[in-house]
């Protein structure tokens, strides 16, 4: 069963993210200063997973967060082992601050936070909504999925909305009945829904997985039936970066880019894995491209680098607990509660400067 098939079954769902916020602008991404918090200079990207049984998970997905989609809800789908819920990310030279949902909502009262990306973006969006909901369980909320490409969660009490816009490539795409999906690598001309006080962009996985619909590329007027996908990803991400530099006012908005979340398909299938791995990991494909593209932008960007975290969390995937039965193993997405909660803890630290 292909990854595309799961995406059709979970239209709410999908890996590189960016945030745009009405706060003092964050430091510019440089190759020698990547993912450093502007205020405390903490490198959140390097560390290890440690057991923190008293404090994790941050919420009970069975009772505290009733709106998790089926594909991420591993406990309800029958996962018996629960040690994967109890790990905290410990950077080597600092600690990730505890998430305070009330402070977060107060900070962004009256604001709009928008995730734009694939189903890993959805993973993080749903994690954030759970973490905010459990902070104020008696506060009213609304959850609407207006289309298969737009989902919105809001807290009327704070006038805060948290939106996910499904857009796996970020560049313009068109469907051709004969040729399939055409990615216009140098074009972003119809992204009017990219708005909010916080924008969170993500793209990676869709560039590399295969499905029933063939994908071809277009540069200018030239159609490329065959092209190296990593090169296509680089061109597309550069197009996105140019759009940010041309359309975002850094005096009013700040940008955060979520890095690549590692998948474990292939030689290291995730089935039966019950604890994180340890030690160093080889450089993950695409990370150098992200680093180089961001370092050449003129706008300030914060790279939320989650690659090593996710490389080590082979135990954190839904595996066969997607609700689809044992015929499908998902080693790309993440169980909730789980690893995406750490991404939002880091987000909290960066945005609130704690």
CSV table of C-alpha atoms in Angstrom, one decimal:
chain,number,residue,atom,x,y,z
A,1,UNK,CA,0.0,0.0,0.0
A,2,UNK,CA,1.6,3.3,-1.0
A,3,UNK,CA,2.1,6.4,1.2
A,4,UNK,CA,-0.2,8.3,-1.2
A,5,UNK,CA,-3.0,5.9,-0.3
A,6,UNK,CA,-2.7,6.8,3.3
A,7,UNK,CA,-2.8,10.5,2.5
A,8,UNK,CA,-6.1,9.9,0.6
A,9,UNK,CA,-7.5,8.1,3.7
A,10,UNK,CA,-6.3,10.8,6.0
A,11,UNK,CA,-6.9,14.0,4.0
A,12,UNK,CA,-6.3,16.0,7.2
A,13,UNK,CA,-2.8,14.8,7.3
A,14,UNK,CA,1.3,15.7,6.1
A,15,UNK,CA,7.9,17.9,6.2
A,16,UNK,CA,9.7,21.2,6.4
A,17,UNK,CA,7.9,24.0,8.3
A,18,UNK,CA,8.1,27.8,8.6
A,19,UNK,CA,6.6,30.2,11.0
A,20,UNK,CA,5.8,33.9,10.5
A,21,UNK,CA,5.0,35.8,13.6
A,22,UNK,CA,4.1,39.4,14.7
A,23,UNK,CA,6.9,39.5,17.3
A,24,UNK,CA,10.4,41.0,17.3
A,25,UNK,CA,12.1,39.4,14.4
A,26,UNK,CA,14.2,36.3,15.1
A,27,UNK,CA,17.9,36.2,14.3
A,28,UNK,CA,18.9,35.4,10.7
A,29,UNK,CA,19.9,31.8,9.9
A,30,UNK,CA,23.6,31.4,9.3
A,31,UNK,CA,25.4,28.2,8.6
A,32,UNK,CA,27.5,28.7,11.8
A,33,UNK,CA,24.6,29.7,14.0
A,34,UNK,CA,21.7,27.4,13.0
A,35,UNK,CA,18.8,26.7,15.4
A,36,UNK,CA,20.2,28.9,18.2
A,37,UNK,CA,17.6,30.6,20.3
A,38,UNK,CA,18.0,34.3,20.0
A,39,UNK,CA,17.8,35.0,23.7
A,40,UNK,CA,19.3,32.0,25.5
A,41,UNK,CA,21.5,30.7,22.6
A,42,UNK,CA,20.4,27.2,23.3
A,43,UNK,CA,21.0,24.6,20.5
A,44,UNK,CA,17.8,22.6,20.7
A,45,UNK,CA,18.8,20.4,17.8
A,46,UNK,CA,21.5,18.3,19.5
A,47,UNK,CA,20.7,16.1,22.4
A,48,UNK,CA,19.2,12.8,23.5
A,49,UNK,CA,15.9,11.3,24.6
A,50,UNK,CA,15.5,10.7,28.3
A,51,UNK,CA,12.7,9.1,30.3
A,52,UNK,CA,10.6,11.6,32.2
A,53,UNK,CA,7.8,9.5,33.6
A,54,UNK,CA,6.3,12.0,36.0
A,55,UNK,CA,5.9,14.7,33.4
A,56,UNK,CA,5.3,12.9,30.1
A,57,UNK,CA,3.1,12.5,28.1
A,58,UNK,CA,2.0,16.1,28.3
A,59,UNK,CA,-1.6,15.0,27.7
A,60,UNK,CA,-3.6,11.8,27.6
A,61,UNK,CA,-4.7,11.3,24.0
A,62,UNK,CA,-7.5,9.0,25.1
A,63,UNK,CA,-9.2,11.5,27.3
A,64,UNK,CA,-7.6,15.0,26.9
A,65,UNK,CA,-7.6,15.3,23.2
A,66,UNK,CA,-10.7,13.8,21.5
A,67,UNK,CA,-10.0,15.3,18.1
A,68,UNK,CA,-6.8,13.5,17.1
A,69,UNK,CA,-7.3,12.0,13.6
A,70,UNK,CA,-7.3,8.2,13.4
A,71,UNK,CA,-3.9,7.8,11.8
A,72,UNK,CA,-2.0,9.5,14.7
A,73,UNK,CA,-4.0,8.0,17.5
A,74,UNK,CA,-1.9,5.0,18.3
A,75,UNK,CA,-3.4,4.1,21.6
A,76,UNK,CA,-6.9,4.0,20.3
A,77,UNK,CA,-5.7,1.9,17.4
A,78,UNK,CA,-4.4,-0.8,19.7
A,79,UNK,CA,-0.8,0.0,20.6
A,80,UNK,CA,-0.1,-1.8,23.8
A,81,UNK,CA,3.4,-0.6,24.7
A,82,UNK,CA,3.4,2.9,26.2
A,83,UNK,CA,7.0,3.7,27.0
A,84,UNK,CA,7.2,5.8,23.8
A,85,UNK,CA,4.9,8.4,25.6
A,86,UNK,CA,7.3,9.0,28.4
A,87,UNK,CA,10.4,10.5,26.7
A,88,UNK,CA,11.6,14.1,26.9
A,89,UNK,CA,14.1,15.7,24.6
A,90,UNK,CA,17.2,16.8,26.5
A,91,UNK,CA,19.6,19.1,24.6
A,92,UNK,CA,23.2,18.7,25.6
A,93,UNK,CA,23.8,22.3,26.8
A,94,UNK,CA,20.4,23.4,28.1
A,95,UNK,CA,16.8,22.3,28.8
A,96,UNK,CA,13.7,22.7,26.8
A,97,UNK,CA,11.3,24.9,28.8
A,98,UNK,CA,8.0,23.5,30.0
A,99,UNK,CA,5.2,24.4,27.7
A,100,UNK,CA,2.7,26.8,29.2
A,101,UNK,CA,-0.5,26.9,27.1
A,102,UNK,CA,-2.0,29.8,29.0
A,103,UNK,CA,1.0,32.0,28.4
A,104,UNK,CA,1.1,31.0,24.8
A,105,UNK,CA,-2.6,32.0,24.3
A,106,UNK,CA,-2.1,35.3,26.1
A,107,UNK,CA,0.9,36.1,24.0
A,108,UNK,CA,-1.0,35.5,20.8
A,109,UNK,CA,-4.4,36.8,21.9
A,110,UNK,CA,-6.2,38.0,18.8
A,111,UNK,CA,-3.7,36.4,16.5
A,112,UNK,CA,-3.8,33.9,13.7
A,113,UNK,CA,-1.3,31.0,13.5
A,114,UNK,CA,-1.1,29.2,10.2
A,115,UNK,CA,0.6,25.9,9.3
A,116,UNK,CA,1.3,25.4,5.6
A,117,UNK,CA,2.6,22.0,4.5
A,118,UNK,CA,2.1,18.3,4.3
A,119,UNK,CA,0.9,15.8,6.9
A,120,UNK,CA,3.9,16.2,9.1
A,121,UNK,CA,2.7,19.7,9.4
A,122,UNK,CA,-0.7,18.3,10.3
A,123,UNK,CA,1.1,16.2,13.0
A,124,UNK,CA,2.5,19.3,14.6
A,125,UNK,CA,-0.7,21.3,14.2
A,126,UNK,CA,-2.7,18.7,15.9
A,127,UNK,CA,-0.1,18.4,18.7
A,128,UNK,CA,-0.3,22.1,19.3
A,129,UNK,CA,-4.1,22.1,19.5
A,130,UNK,CA,-3.9,19.3,22.0
A,131,UNK,CA,-1.3,21.0,24.2
A,132,UNK,CA,-3.4,24.2,24.2
A,133,UNK,CA,-6.7,22.5,24.8
A,134,UNK,CA,-5.3,20.6,27.9
A,135,UNK,CA,-4.0,23.9,29.3
A,136,UNK,CA,-7.6,25.2,29.3
A,137,UNK,CA,-9.8,22.2,29.1
A,138,UNK,CA,-13.0,24.2,30.1
A,139,UNK,CA,-12.4,26.9,27.5
A,140,UNK,CA,-14.6,26.6,24.5
A,141,UNK,CA,-13.0,25.7,21.2
A,142,UNK,CA,-14.2,25.2,17.6
A,143,UNK,CA,-12.7,22.7,15.1
A,144,UNK,CA,-13.7,22.9,11.5
A,145,UNK,CA,-12.4,21.3,8.4
A,146,UNK,CA,-13.7,23.6,5.8
A,147,UNK,CA,-12.2,21.7,2.9
A,148,UNK,CA,-9.7,18.8,2.5
A,149,UNK,CA,-7.0,21.5,2.2
A,150,UNK,CA,-8.1,23.7,5.2
A,151,UNK,CA,-8.6,22.9,8.8
A,152,UNK,CA,-9.1,25.5,11.6
A,153,UNK,CA,-9.0,25.3,15.4
A,154,UNK,CA,-9.9,28.4,17.4
A,155,UNK,CA,-10.3,29.6,21.0
A,156,UNK,CA,-13.0,32.2,21.0
A,157,UNK,CA,-12.1,33.3,24.5
A,158,UNK,CA,-8.6,34.4,23.3
A,159,UNK,CA,-9.6,35.1,19.7
A,160,UNK,CA,-6.8,32.8,18.6
A,161,UNK,CA,-7.0,30.7,15.5
A,162,UNK,CA,-4.6,27.9,14.6
A,163,UNK,CA,-5.0,26.8,11.0
A,164,UNK,CA,-3.5,24.1,8.8
A,165,UNK,CA,-3.4,24.6,5.1
A,166,UNK,CA,-2.5,21.4,3.2
A,167,UNK,CA,0.2,22.2,0.6
A,168,UNK,CA,2.8,19.5,0.3
A,169,UNK,CA,5.1,21.2,-2.3
A,170,UNK,CA,4.6,24.9,-1.6
A,171,UNK,CA,5.3,25.7,-5.3
A,172,UNK,CA,2.4,25.8,-7.8
A,173,UNK,CA,1.0,22.5,-9.0
A,174,UNK,CA,-1.4,21.7,-11.8
A,175,UNK,CA,-3.1,18.4,-12.7
A,176,UNK,CA,-2.9,17.3,-16.3
A,177,UNK,CA,-5.2,14.5,-17.4
A,178,UNK,CA,-2.5,12.9,-19.6
A,179,UNK,CA,0.8,13.8,-17.8
A,180,UNK,CA,-0.3,13.7,-14.2
A,181,UNK,CA,0.9,16.2,-11.5
A,182,UNK,CA,3.1,19.0,-12.8
A,183,UNK,CA,5.2,20.9,-10.3
A,184,UNK,CA,6.0,24.4,-11.4
A,185,UNK,CA,9.4,24.7,-9.7
A,186,UNK,CA,9.8,28.4,-10.2
A,187,UNK,CA,6.3,29.5,-9.6
A,188,UNK,CA,4.3,30.6,-6.5
A,189,UNK,CA,1.5,32.7,-7.9
A,190,UNK,CA,-1.6,31.5,-6.2
A,191,UNK,CA,-0.8,31.2,-2.5
A,192,UNK,CA,-3.3,33.8,-1.2
A,193,UNK,CA,-4.1,31.6,1.8
A,194,UNK,CA,-0.6,32.1,3.2
A,195,UNK,CA,-1.5,34.6,5.8
A,196,UNK,CA,-1.5,34.9,9.5
A,197,UNK,CA,0.5,36.4,12.4
A,198,UNK,CA,2.4,33.1,12.5
A,199,UNK,CA,3.0,31.1,9.3
A,200,UNK,CA,4.5,27.6,9.6
A,201,UNK,CA,5.8,26.2,6.3
A,202,UNK,CA,6.8,22.6,5.7
A,203,UNK,CA,7.8,20.6,2.6
A,204,UNK,CA,10.0,17.6,1.9
A,205,UNK,CA,8.4,14.1,1.9
A,206,UNK,CA,6.0,14.6,-1.0
A,207,UNK,CA,9.0,15.3,-3.3
A,208,UNK,CA,10.3,11.8,-2.8
A,209,UNK,CA,7.4,9.4,-2.3
A,210,UNK,CA,5.7,7.7,-5.2
A,211,UNK,CA,2.1,7.1,-5.9
A,212,UNK,CA,-0.4,6.3,-8.6
A,213,UNK,CA,-0.3,9.8,-10.0
A,214,UNK,CA,3.0,10.5,-11.8
A,215,UNK,CA,4.9,13.7,-11.0
A,216,UNK,CA,6.8,15.7,-13.6
A,217,UNK,CA,8.5,19.1,-13.3
A,218,UNK,CA,8.2,22.4,-15.2
A,219,UNK,CA,10.8,25.2,-15.3
A,220,UNK,CA,9.5,28.2,-17.2
A,221,UNK,CA,7.9,26.7,-20.3
A,222,UNK,CA,10.0,23.6,-20.3
A,223,UNK,CA,8.5,20.3,-19.1
A,224,UNK,CA,11.0,17.9,-17.6
A,225,UNK,CA,9.7,14.3,-17.7
A,226,UNK,CA,12.7,13.1,-15.8
A,227,UNK,CA,14.6,15.1,-13.2
A,228,UNK,CA,16.6,14.4,-10.1
A,229,UNK,CA,14.2,14.9,-7.2
A,230,UNK,CA,16.7,16.3,-4.8
A,231,UNK,CA,17.6,19.0,-7.4
A,232,UNK,CA,13.9,19.7,-7.9
A,233,UNK,CA,13.4,20.0,-4.1
A,234,UNK,CA,16.3,22.5,-4.0
A,235,UNK,CA,14.8,24.6,-6.8
A,236,UNK,CA,11.4,24.5,-5.3
A,237,UNK,CA,12.6,25.5,-1.8
A,238,UNK,CA,14.6,28.3,-3.3
A,239,UNK,CA,11.5,29.6,-5.1
A,240,UNK,CA,9.7,29.5,-1.7
A,241,UNK,CA,12.6,31.4,0.0
A,242,UNK,CA,12.5,34.1,-2.8
A,243,UNK,CA,8.7,34.4,-2.2
A,244,UNK,CA,9.3,35.0,1.5
A,245,UNK,CA,12.0,37.6,0.9
A,246,UNK,CA,9.8,39.4,-1.6
A,247,UNK,CA,6.5,39.3,0.2
A,248,UNK,CA,7.2,39.3,4.0
A,249,UNK,CA,8.0,42.4,5.9
A,250,UNK,CA,10.6,41.4,8.5
A,251,UNK,CA,9.8,44.5,10.6
A,252,UNK,CA,6.3,43.1,11.1
A,253,UNK,CA,6.7,39.3,10.8
A,254,UNK,CA,9.3,36.7,11.7
A,255,UNK,CA,9.9,33.4,10.0
A,256,UNK,CA,10.6,30.0,11.5
A,257,UNK,CA,11.5,27.0,9.3
A,258,UNK,CA,10.9,23.5,10.6
A,259,UNK,CA,13.5,21.1,9.3
A,260,UNK,CA,13.2,17.6,8.0
A,261,UNK,CA,11.5,15.0,10.1
A,262,UNK,CA,13.2,11.6,9.5
A,263,UNK,CA,11.3,8.6,8.2
A,264,UNK,CA,12.3,5.0,9.0
A,265,UNK,CA,11.0,3.1,6.0
A,266,UNK,CA,13.4,0.9,4.2
A,267,UNK,CA,16.1,-1.1,6.0
A,268,UNK,CA,15.0,0.0,9.5
A,269,UNK,CA,11.3,-0.5,9.6
A,270,UNK,CA,9.7,0.7,12.8
A,271,UNK,CA,7.5,-2.2,13.6
A,272,UNK,CA,8.1,-3.5,17.1
A,273,UNK,CA,10.4,-0.7,18.1
A,274,UNK,CA,9.7,0.4,21.7
A,275,UNK,CA,12.5,2.7,22.6
A,276,UNK,CA,14.6,5.5,21.0
A,277,UNK,CA,18.0,4.9,19.5
A,278,UNK,CA,21.1,6.6,20.8
A,279,UNK,CA,24.3,8.2,19.5
A,280,UNK,CA,25.2,10.1,16.4
A,281,UNK,CA,23.4,9.7,13.1
A,282,UNK,CA,24.6,10.3,9.5
A,283,UNK,CA,23.5,13.5,7.8
A,284,UNK,CA,20.0,13.1,6.5
A,285,UNK,CA,19.2,13.7,2.8
A,286,UNK,CA,18.1,17.2,2.1
A,287,UNK,CA,19.3,18.8,5.3
A,288,UNK,CA,22.3,20.5,3.6
A,289,UNK,CA,19.9,21.9,0.9
A,290,UNK,CA,17.7,23.4,3.6
A,291,UNK,CA,20.7,24.9,5.4
A,292,UNK,CA,22.1,26.5,2.2
A,293,UNK,CA,18.8,27.9,1.1
A,294,UNK,CA,18.0,29.4,4.4
A,295,UNK,CA,21.5,30.9,4.9
A,296,UNK,CA,21.1,32.8,1.6
A,297,UNK,CA,17.8,34.5,2.5
A,298,UNK,CA,17.8,38.1,3.3
A,299,UNK,CA,14.8,37.8,5.7
A,300,UNK,CA,15.3,36.6,9.3
A,301,UNK,CA,14.6,32.9,9.6
A,302,UNK,CA,14.7,30.5,12.6
A,303,UNK,CA,15.3,26.9,11.6
A,304,UNK,CA,13.4,24.6,13.9
A,305,UNK,CA,15.8,21.7,13.3
A,306,UNK,CA,14.1,18.4,14.4
A,307,UNK,CA,16.1,16.0,12.2
A,308,UNK,CA,18.3,14.3,14.8
A,309,UNK,CA,15.4,14.1,17.3
A,310,UNK,CA,13.3,12.2,14.7
A,311,UNK,CA,16.2,10.1,13.5
A,312,UNK,CA,16.5,8.7,17.0
A,313,UNK,CA,12.7,8.1,17.5
A,314,UNK,CA,12.2,5.0,15.5
A,315,UNK,CA,9.8,4.0,18.2
A,316,UNK,CA,7.6,7.0,17.8
A,317,UNK,CA,5.8,6.1,14.5
A,318,UNK,CA,2.3,4.7,14.3
A,319,UNK,CA,3.7,1.6,12.6
A,320,UNK,CA,0.8,-0.8,12.2
A,321,UNK,CA,-1.3,1.2,14.6
A,322,UNK,CA,-2.9,3.6,12.1
A,323,UNK,CA,-6.4,2.1,12.3
A,324,UNK,CA,-6.0,0.5,8.9
A,325,UNK,CA,-5.0,-2.9,10.2
A,326,UNK,CA,-1.6,-4.7,9.9
A,327,UNK,CA,-1.5,-4.5,6.1
A,328,UNK,CA,0.0,-1.0,6.4
A,329,UNK,CA,3.0,0.2,8.3
A,330,UNK,CA,3.5,3.9,8.7
A,331,UNK,CA,7.1,4.8,9.6
A,332,UNK,CA,6.8,8.4,8.5
A,333,UNK,CA,4.1,10.1,10.7
A,334,UNK,CA,4.2,10.3,14.5
A,335,UNK,CA,2.0,9.1,17.3
A,336,UNK,CA,0.2,11.6,19.4
A,337,UNK,CA,1.0,12.2,22.2
A,338,UNK,CA,4.6,11.8,21.1
A,339,UNK,CA,7.5,13.4,19.3
A,340,UNK,CA,5.6,16.4,17.8
A,341,UNK,CA,4.9,17.7,21.3
A,342,UNK,CA,8.6,18.3,21.7
A,343,UNK,CA,8.6,20.4,18.4
A,344,UNK,CA,5.9,22.6,20.0
A,345,UNK,CA,7.8,22.9,23.2
A,346,UNK,CA,10.8,24.2,21.3
A,347,UNK,CA,8.4,26.5,19.3
A,348,UNK,CA,7.1,27.8,22.6
A,349,UNK,CA,10.7,28.5,23.8
A,350,UNK,CA,11.6,30.3,20.6
A,351,UNK,CA,8.4,32.4,20.2
A,352,UNK,CA,8.2,33.4,23.9
A,353,UNK,CA,11.9,33.8,24.4
A,354,UNK,CA,11.9,31.6,27.6
